[in-house]
mmCIF file of C-alpha atoms and ligand atoms in Angstrom:
data_model
loop_
_atom_site.group_PDB
_atom_site.id
_atom_site.type_symbol
_atom_site.label_atom_id
_atom_site.label_comp_id
_atom_site.label_asym_id
_atom_site.label_seq_id
_atom_site.Cartn_x
_atom_site.Cartn_y
_atom_site.Cartn_z
ATOM 1 C CA MET K 202 236.537 106.214 106.941
ATOM 2 C CA ALA K 203 239.453 108.356 106.931
ATOM 3 C CA PRO K 204 240.088 108.309 103.226
ATOM 4 C CA THR K 205 243.896 107.136 101.920
ATOM 5 C CA THR K 206 246.529 108.540 100.303
ATOM 6 C CA PRO K 207 247.001 106.894 97.025
ATOM 7 C CA ALA K 208 250.532 105.733 96.662
ATOM 8 C CA PRO K 209 252.465 107.793 94.776
ATOM 9 C CA ASP K 210 253.425 107.136 91.312
ATOM 10 C CA LEU K 211 256.750 107.595 91.440
ATOM 11 C CA ALA K 212 257.690 106.050 88.027
ATOM 12 C CA ASN K 213 254.971 108.229 86.943
ATOM 13 C CA ARG K 214 254.313 106.528 83.679
ATOM 14 C CA PRO K 215 252.143 108.749 81.053
ATOM 15 C CA GLY K 216 250.720 105.117 79.772
ATOM 16 C CA SER K 217 249.826 104.693 76.616
ATOM 17 C CA THR K 218 247.352 107.710 74.639
ATOM 18 C CA ARG K 219 246.168 105.294 72.885
ATOM 19 C CA PRO K 220 244.855 102.097 74.982
ATOM 20 C CA ASP K 221 243.643 100.387 71.602
ATOM 21 C CA ARG K 222 247.192 99.939 69.815
ATOM 22 C CA PRO K 223 250.351 98.114 71.306
ATOM 23 C CA MET K 224 252.372 100.189 73.494
ATOM 24 C CA VAL K 225 255.690 98.671 70.980
ATOM 25 C CA ALA K 226 254.749 97.766 67.167
ATOM 26 C CA VAL K 227 258.341 95.688 65.481
ATOM 27 C CA ARG K 228 257.300 94.449 61.954
ATOM 28 C CA GLY K 229 259.406 92.752 60.287
ATOM 29 C CA LEU K 230 262.425 94.087 61.428
ATOM 30 C CA GLN K 231 265.411 93.575 59.148
ATOM 31 C CA LYS K 232 269.276 93.916 60.524
ATOM 32 C CA SER K 233 272.482 93.552 59.024
ATOM 33 C CA PHE K 234 276.156 94.373 59.886
ATOM 34 C CA GLY K 235 278.179 94.354 56.681
ATOM 35 C CA PRO K 236 277.306 90.580 55.642
ATOM 36 C CA VAL K 237 275.631 89.132 59.211
ATOM 37 C CA HIS K 238 272.541 89.483 58.789
ATOM 38 C CA VAL K 239 271.440 89.488 62.120
ATOM 39 C CA LEU K 240 267.552 90.132 62.279
ATOM 40 C CA LYS K 241 265.358 88.135 60.462
ATOM 41 C CA ASP K 242 261.834 89.838 59.848
ATOM 42 C CA VAL K 243 261.767 89.925 63.866
ATOM 43 C CA ASP K 244 257.778 90.398 64.149
ATOM 44 C CA LEU K 245 256.787 91.439 68.422
ATOM 45 C CA SER K 246 254.219 93.138 69.672
ATOM 46 C CA VAL K 247 254.313 94.582 73.189
ATOM 47 C CA SER K 248 250.997 95.845 75.278
ATOM 48 C CA THR K 249 251.217 98.737 78.022
ATOM 49 C CA GLY K 250 252.251 97.035 81.137
ATOM 50 C CA GLU K 251 252.956 94.811 79.564
ATOM 51 C CA VAL K 252 256.170 92.683 80.819
ATOM 52 C CA VAL K 253 258.218 91.242 78.239
ATOM 53 C CA VAL K 254 261.164 88.540 79.024
ATOM 54 C CA VAL K 255 263.235 87.616 76.097
ATOM 55 C CA ILE K 256 265.961 84.745 76.071
ATOM 56 C CA GLY K 257 267.882 82.867 73.106
ATOM 57 C CA PRO K 258 271.934 81.991 72.731
ATOM 58 C CA SER K 259 274.796 84.772 72.468
ATOM 59 C CA GLY K 260 275.294 85.996 69.147
ATOM 60 C CA SER K 261 271.065 85.349 68.814
ATOM 61 C CA GLY K 262 270.833 89.313 68.400
ATOM 62 C CA LYS K 263 269.014 90.580 72.125
ATOM 63 C CA SER K 264 271.146 93.741 71.935
ATOM 64 C CA THR K 265 270.858 94.611 68.335
ATOM 65 C CA LEU K 266 266.819 94.227 69.159
ATOM 66 C CA CYS K 267 266.651 96.257 72.598
ATOM 67 C CA ARG K 268 269.584 98.534 70.417
ATOM 68 C CA CYS K 269 267.372 99.119 67.393
ATOM 69 C CA LEU K 270 264.116 99.905 69.156
ATOM 70 C CA ASN K 271 265.374 103.155 70.701
ATOM 71 C CA ARG K 272 267.346 104.108 67.728
ATOM 72 C CA LEU K 273 271.001 103.037 69.172
ATOM 73 C CA GLU K 274 271.376 101.397 65.851
ATOM 74 C CA VAL K 275 269.236 101.720 62.872
ATOM 75 C CA ALA K 276 267.322 99.365 61.539
ATOM 76 C CA ASP K 277 267.803 98.053 57.794
ATOM 77 C CA GLY K 278 264.069 97.362 56.552
ATOM 78 C CA GLY K 279 260.140 96.795 59.245
ATOM 79 C CA SER K 280 259.035 99.271 61.022
ATOM 80 C CA ILE K 281 259.466 100.184 64.825
ATOM 81 C CA GLU K 282 256.473 101.634 66.786
ATOM 82 C CA ILE K 283 255.982 102.702 69.426
ATOM 83 C CA ASP K 284 252.824 104.093 71.307
ATOM 84 C CA GLY K 285 252.038 104.386 67.482
ATOM 85 C CA GLU K 286 254.078 106.924 66.590
ATOM 86 C CA PRO K 287 257.410 105.701 64.246
ATOM 87 C CA LEU K 288 260.693 105.857 65.207
ATOM 88 C CA PRO K 289 261.268 109.468 63.963
ATOM 89 C CA ALA K 290 264.904 109.433 62.290
ATOM 90 C CA GLU K 291 266.817 112.254 63.753
ATOM 91 C CA GLY K 292 266.386 114.787 64.920
ATOM 92 C CA ARG K 293 264.663 116.246 68.158
ATOM 93 C CA ARG K 294 261.700 113.745 67.774
ATOM 94 C CA LEU K 295 264.543 111.036 67.642
ATOM 95 C CA ALA K 296 265.746 112.680 71.533
ATOM 96 C CA GLY K 297 262.175 112.812 72.755
ATOM 97 C CA LEU K 298 261.269 109.275 71.581
ATOM 98 C CA ARG K 299 264.673 108.072 73.357
ATOM 99 C CA ALA K 300 263.458 109.815 76.080
ATOM 100 C CA ASP K 301 260.195 107.966 75.753
ATOM 101 C CA VAL K 302 262.409 104.733 75.658
ATOM 102 C CA GLY K 303 264.606 103.878 78.955
ATOM 103 C CA MET K 304 267.724 101.861 78.884
ATOM 104 C CA VAL K 305 269.356 100.590 81.133
ATOM 105 C CA PHE K 306 272.732 98.520 80.252
ATOM 106 C CA GLN K 307 274.339 95.231 81.216
ATOM 107 C CA SER K 308 277.219 97.778 82.330
ATOM 108 C CA PHE K 309 275.987 100.838 83.767
ATOM 109 C CA ASN K 310 277.427 104.104 81.600
ATOM 110 C CA LEU K 311 276.429 106.330 84.552
ATOM 111 C CA PHE K 312 279.052 109.468 84.144
ATOM 112 C CA GLY K 313 281.766 109.262 86.953
ATOM 113 C CA HIS K 314 283.005 112.363 87.046
ATOM 114 C CA ARG K 315 279.398 112.926 88.332
ATOM 115 C CA THR K 316 277.065 112.768 92.022
ATOM 116 C CA VAL K 317 274.083 109.902 91.708
ATOM 117 C CA LEU K 318 272.041 113.198 91.838
ATOM 118 C CA ASP K 319 273.486 114.804 89.088
ATOM 119 C CA ASN K 320 272.830 111.884 86.633
ATOM 120 C CA VAL K 321 269.463 111.003 87.634
ATOM 121 C CA THR K 322 268.401 114.168 87.065
ATOM 122 C CA LEU K 323 270.270 115.195 83.509
ATOM 123 C CA GLY K 324 268.380 113.824 82.133
ATOM 124 C CA PRO K 325 265.305 115.246 82.115
ATOM 125 C CA THR K 326 267.167 118.827 82.834
ATOM 126 C CA LYS K 327 268.545 119.097 79.632
ATOM 127 C CA VAL K 328 266.142 116.941 77.542
ATOM 128 C CA ARG K 329 262.948 117.179 79.089
ATOM 129 C CA ARG K 330 263.197 120.946 79.784
ATOM 130 C CA THR K 331 261.900 119.921 83.609
ATOM 131 C CA PRO K 332 263.215 123.139 86.288
ATOM 132 C CA LYS K 333 266.422 122.017 88.137
ATOM 133 C CA ALA K 334 264.807 122.299 91.818
ATOM 134 C CA VAL K 335 261.097 119.830 90.066
ATOM 135 C CA ALA K 336 263.699 117.152 88.886
ATOM 136 C CA ARG K 337 266.070 116.978 92.145
ATOM 137 C CA GLU K 338 262.314 116.336 94.442
ATOM 138 C CA HIS K 339 262.228 113.845 91.793
ATOM 139 C CA ALA K 340 265.512 112.508 91.470
ATOM 140 C CA LEU K 341 265.590 112.136 95.127
ATOM 141 C CA ALA K 342 262.069 110.431 95.482
ATOM 142 C CA LEU K 343 263.641 107.990 92.597
ATOM 143 C CA LEU K 344 266.863 107.085 94.727
ATOM 144 C CA ASP K 345 265.315 106.240 97.718
ATOM 145 C CA ARG K 346 262.022 104.261 95.773
ATOM 146 C CA VAL K 347 265.495 102.200 94.764
ATOM 147 C CA GLY K 348 266.292 102.244 98.245
ATOM 148 C CA ILE K 349 269.386 104.278 97.392
ATOM 149 C CA ALA K 350 268.378 107.442 98.385
ATOM 150 C CA ASP K 351 271.779 107.868 101.166
ATOM 151 C CA LYS K 352 274.071 108.021 97.683
ATOM 152 C CA ALA K 353 272.596 110.789 96.472
ATOM 153 C CA ASP K 354 275.650 112.487 96.582
ATOM 154 C CA ARG K 355 278.382 109.888 96.110
ATOM 155 C CA TYR K 356 280.395 109.242 92.736
ATOM 156 C CA PRO K 357 279.532 106.582 91.305
ATOM 157 C CA ALA K 358 282.076 104.923 92.120
ATOM 158 C CA GLN K 359 282.010 104.684 95.470
ATOM 159 C CA LEU K 360 278.847 102.554 95.050
ATOM 160 C CA SER K 361 278.695 98.615 94.785
ATOM 161 C CA GLY K 362 277.848 96.984 92.162
ATOM 162 C CA GLY K 363 273.935 96.350 92.673
ATOM 163 C CA GLN K 364 274.115 100.250 93.687
ATOM 164 C CA GLN K 365 275.480 101.586 90.632
ATOM 165 C CA GLN K 366 272.942 99.639 88.526
ATOM 166 C CA ARG K 367 270.009 101.505 91.243
ATOM 167 C CA ALA K 368 270.617 104.153 90.410
ATOM 168 C CA ALA K 369 271.043 103.819 86.788
ATOM 169 C CA ILE K 370 267.421 102.578 86.988
ATOM 170 C CA ALA K 371 266.439 105.779 89.012
ATOM 171 C CA ARG K 372 268.500 108.001 85.867
ATOM 172 C CA ALA K 373 265.546 106.251 83.308
ATOM 173 C CA LEU K 374 263.109 106.537 85.296
ATOM 174 C CA ALA K 375 263.145 109.838 86.055
ATOM 175 C CA MET K 376 262.309 110.698 82.412
ATOM 176 C CA ARG K 377 259.160 108.822 82.528
ATOM 177 C CA PRO K 378 259.661 106.341 79.744
ATOM 178 C CA LYS K 379 256.912 104.642 78.047
ATOM 179 C CA VAL K 380 258.858 101.921 78.095
ATOM 180 C CA LEU K 381 262.106 100.453 79.940
ATOM 181 C CA LEU K 382 264.559 98.198 78.039
ATOM 182 C CA PHE K 383 266.949 96.509 80.124
ATOM 183 C CA ASP K 384 269.576 94.093 77.908
ATOM 184 C CA GLU K 385 271.144 91.550 80.557
ATOM 185 C CA PRO K 386 270.834 94.352 83.799
ATOM 186 C CA THR K 387 271.894 91.264 86.068
ATOM 187 C CA SER K 388 274.948 89.560 84.981
ATOM 188 C CA ALA K 389 277.480 91.854 85.277
ATOM 189 C CA LEU K 390 276.969 91.674 88.928
ATOM 190 C CA ASP K 391 277.905 89.513 92.201
ATOM 191 C CA PRO K 392 275.416 87.365 93.043
ATOM 192 C CA GLU K 393 274.569 88.447 96.404
ATOM 193 C CA MET K 394 273.562 91.988 94.208
ATOM 194 C CA VAL K 395 271.762 90.254 91.979
ATOM 195 C CA ASN K 396 268.048 90.419 93.961
ATOM 196 C CA GLU K 397 268.668 93.744 95.398
ATOM 197 C CA VAL K 398 267.942 94.587 91.474
ATOM 198 C CA LEU K 399 265.551 92.301 90.068
ATOM 199 C CA ASP K 400 263.569 93.113 93.190
ATOM 200 C CA VAL K 401 263.379 96.759 92.076
ATOM 201 C CA MET K 402 262.539 95.728 88.476
ATOM 202 C CA VAL K 403 259.937 92.548 90.240
ATOM 203 C CA SER K 404 258.006 95.650 91.920
ATOM 204 C CA LEU K 405 258.690 98.450 88.497
ATOM 205 C CA ALA K 406 257.043 95.236 86.984
ATOM 206 C CA ALA K 407 253.646 95.256 89.338
ATOM 207 C CA GLU K 408 252.978 98.765 89.514
ATOM 208 C CA GLY K 409 252.276 98.693 85.445
ATOM 209 C CA MET K 410 255.433 99.664 83.481
ATOM 210 C CA THR K 411 255.962 98.411 79.772
ATOM 211 C CA MET K 412 259.399 96.269 80.361
ATOM 212 C CA ILE K 413 261.058 94.016 77.578
ATOM 213 C CA VAL K 414 264.247 92.145 79.676
ATOM 214 C CA VAL K 415 266.349 90.892 78.364
ATOM 215 C CA THR K 416 268.179 87.977 80.983
ATOM 216 C CA HIS K 417 269.057 84.498 81.999
ATOM 217 C CA GLU K 418 267.046 85.332 84.753
ATOM 218 C CA MET K 419 265.133 82.397 85.657
ATOM 219 C CA GLY K 420 263.331 83.689 87.774
ATOM 220 C CA PHE K 421 263.054 86.504 87.414
ATOM 221 C CA ALA K 422 261.070 86.047 83.799
ATOM 222 C CA ARG K 423 258.765 83.401 86.408
ATOM 223 C CA ARG K 424 258.224 85.871 88.733
ATOM 224 C CA ALA K 425 257.463 89.125 86.614
ATOM 225 C CA ALA K 426 256.967 88.234 83.035
ATOM 226 C CA ASP K 427 253.588 88.119 80.978
ATOM 227 C CA ARG K 428 255.458 86.526 78.164
ATOM 228 C CA VAL K 429 258.722 84.636 77.545
ATOM 229 C CA VAL K 430 260.409 85.739 73.432
ATOM 230 C CA PHE K 431 262.901 83.338 72.951
ATOM 231 C CA MET K 432 265.280 84.519 69.988
ATOM 232 C CA ASP K 433 268.127 81.537 67.903
ATOM 233 C CA ASP K 434 269.872 83.903 64.790
ATOM 234 C CA GLY K 435 267.868 86.904 64.356
ATOM 235 C CA ARG K 436 264.585 85.786 64.952
ATOM 236 C CA ILE K 437 261.477 85.202 67.424
ATOM 237 C CA VAL K 438 261.078 81.475 67.768
ATOM 238 C CA GLU K 439 259.479 81.278 70.509
ATOM 239 C CA SER K 440 256.703 82.983 72.566
ATOM 240 C CA GLY K 441 254.647 82.438 75.239
ATOM 241 C CA THR K 442 253.897 82.597 79.128
ATOM 242 C CA PRO K 443 256.572 81.845 81.598
ATOM 243 C CA ASP K 444 254.142 78.696 82.505
ATOM 244 C CA GLU K 445 254.135 77.930 78.782
ATOM 245 C CA PHE K 446 257.951 78.044 77.810
ATOM 246 C CA PHE K 447 258.876 76.236 80.948
ATOM 247 C CA ALA K 448 257.098 73.427 81.555
ATOM 248 C CA ALA K 449 256.884 72.512 77.562
ATOM 249 C CA PRO K 450 258.702 74.763 74.884
ATOM 250 C CA ARG K 451 257.696 73.143 71.139
ATOM 251 C CA THR K 452 261.013 73.700 69.657
ATOM 252 C CA GLU K 453 264.099 71.808 70.656
ATOM 253 C CA ARG K 454 266.202 74.722 69.787
ATOM 254 C CA ALA K 455 264.607 76.395 72.700
ATOM 255 C CA ARG K 456 265.044 72.956 75.165
ATOM 256 C CA ASP K 457 268.371 72.734 74.580
ATOM 257 C CA PHE K 458 268.366 75.927 75.417
ATOM 258 C CA LEU K 459 266.692 75.625 78.264
ATOM 259 C CA SER K 460 268.651 72.306 79.281
ATOM 260 C CA LYS K 461 272.020 74.362 79.285
ATOM 261 C CA ILE K 462 271.297 77.648 80.654
ATOM 262 C CA LEU K 463 268.648 75.225 83.509
ATOM 263 C CA GLN K 464 272.006 73.205 84.233
ATOM 264 C CA HIS K 465 273.845 75.864 86.392
HETATM 265 N N1 LIG N 1229 277.800 96.662 66.000
HETATM 266 C C1 LIG N 1229 278.549 95.157 65.336
HETATM 267 N N2 LIG N 1229 279.118 95.215 64.364
HETATM 268 C C2 LIG N 1229 279.620 94.047 63.693
HETATM 269 N N3 LIG N 1229 278.496 92.878 64.328
HETATM 270 C C3 LIG N 1229 277.696 93.218 65.645
HETATM 271 C C4 LIG N 1229 277.772 94.765 65.927
HETATM 272 N N4 LIG N 1229 276.940 94.054 66.804
HETATM 273 C C5 LIG N 1229 276.045 92.953 66.693
HETATM 274 N N5 LIG N 1229 277.320 92.662 65.908
HETATM 275 C C6 LIG N 1229 276.808 91.300 65.451
HETATM 276 O O1 LIG N 1229 275.354 90.953 65.819
HETATM 277 C C7 LIG N 1229 274.884 89.276 66.300
HETATM 278 C C8 LIG N 1229 274.200 89.708 67.454
HETATM 279 O O2 LIG N 1229 274.465 90.318 68.171
HETATM 280 P P1 LIG N 1229 273.744 91.006 69.936
HETATM 281 O O3 LIG N 1229 275.170 91.099 70.098
HETATM 282 O O4 LIG N 1229 272.673 91.727 69.605
HETATM 283 O O5 LIG N 1229 273.542 88.933 70.554
HETATM 284 P P2 LIG N 1229 273.283 88.751 71.938
HETATM 285 O O6 LIG N 1229 272.245 88.329 71.600
HETATM 286 O O7 LIG N 1229 272.785 90.071 72.241
HETATM 287 O O8 LIG N 1229 274.574 87.487 72.387
HETATM 288 P P3 LIG N 1229 275.071 88.165 73.933
HETATM 289 O O9 LIG N 1229 274.011 86.964 74.852
HETATM 290 O O10 LIG N 1229 276.085 88.357 73.647
HETATM 291 O O11 LIG N 1229 275.113 89.349 74.674
HETATM 292 C C9 LIG N 1229 276.491 88.923 66.679
HETATM 293 O O12 LIG N 1229 276.798 87.913 65.773
HETATM 294 C C10 LIG N 1229 277.090 89.593 66.820
HETATM 295 O O13 LIG N 1229 278.143 89.207 66.612
HETATM 296 MG MG1 LIG N 1230 273.643 90.801 74.235
#
């Protein structure tokens, strides 16, 4: 039989350098904004290749948790380790760590005055010091991977919301992150564009990307999550497989929350 060429791993995850420890380890995380205590002793451990969906009511701290994980916010207490490395306080090591933790936001945050291709190559050339030609080739492969290769030379405003969000995912992947965080990546999209973005996320999950996804898309949670984490009032109150969680949430708060979102 002729040898088959393995599918290229376009996300090219570096994977964990130490498979015996979690890719993300959050312990006793505390965060306040002035008098408002937003994260209250949050513990979360995510294994390499695991997909964790975070759900919970508005204001429960989901975005703040994501922002602490890539240090857009500085936690007040507790610890965060990515692949066994504590989050550095600042400087070059912090830039390197940010590159290890990719983030995709609700609003796509693409640079409007740069082409899609430039948006995807900018991080690797500036932060990872990847040669331009190499970054370009990888970027084109990633744009193809998310289904918008033909949009490489367009500007973000010339793309639909779903296409922009897929460009944002390609941009995050271009840094070859160890972990990808998604904060409500489909909630700003018109309904008909939600699936094209979720499909890309499902395929990343299937390829083994380590992902933490804040979303109310329960279909995605059922299809792709290894674990669902329910937050309320700054705490993780429940954590389980999607089957366990959706069939029989243990806490009243989770039951109440699910009954509200599943009605829509
Ligand atoms: N920069 C900030 N300054 C002051 N308060 C903040 C700041 N960011 C968040 N908060 C407060 O922290 C709490 C948690 O906010 P966060 O955005 O993490 O919630 P969330 O679970 O992501 O909610 P949503 O589902 O609405 O996105 C809220 O009470 C919010 O008002
Ligand atoms: Mg939020």
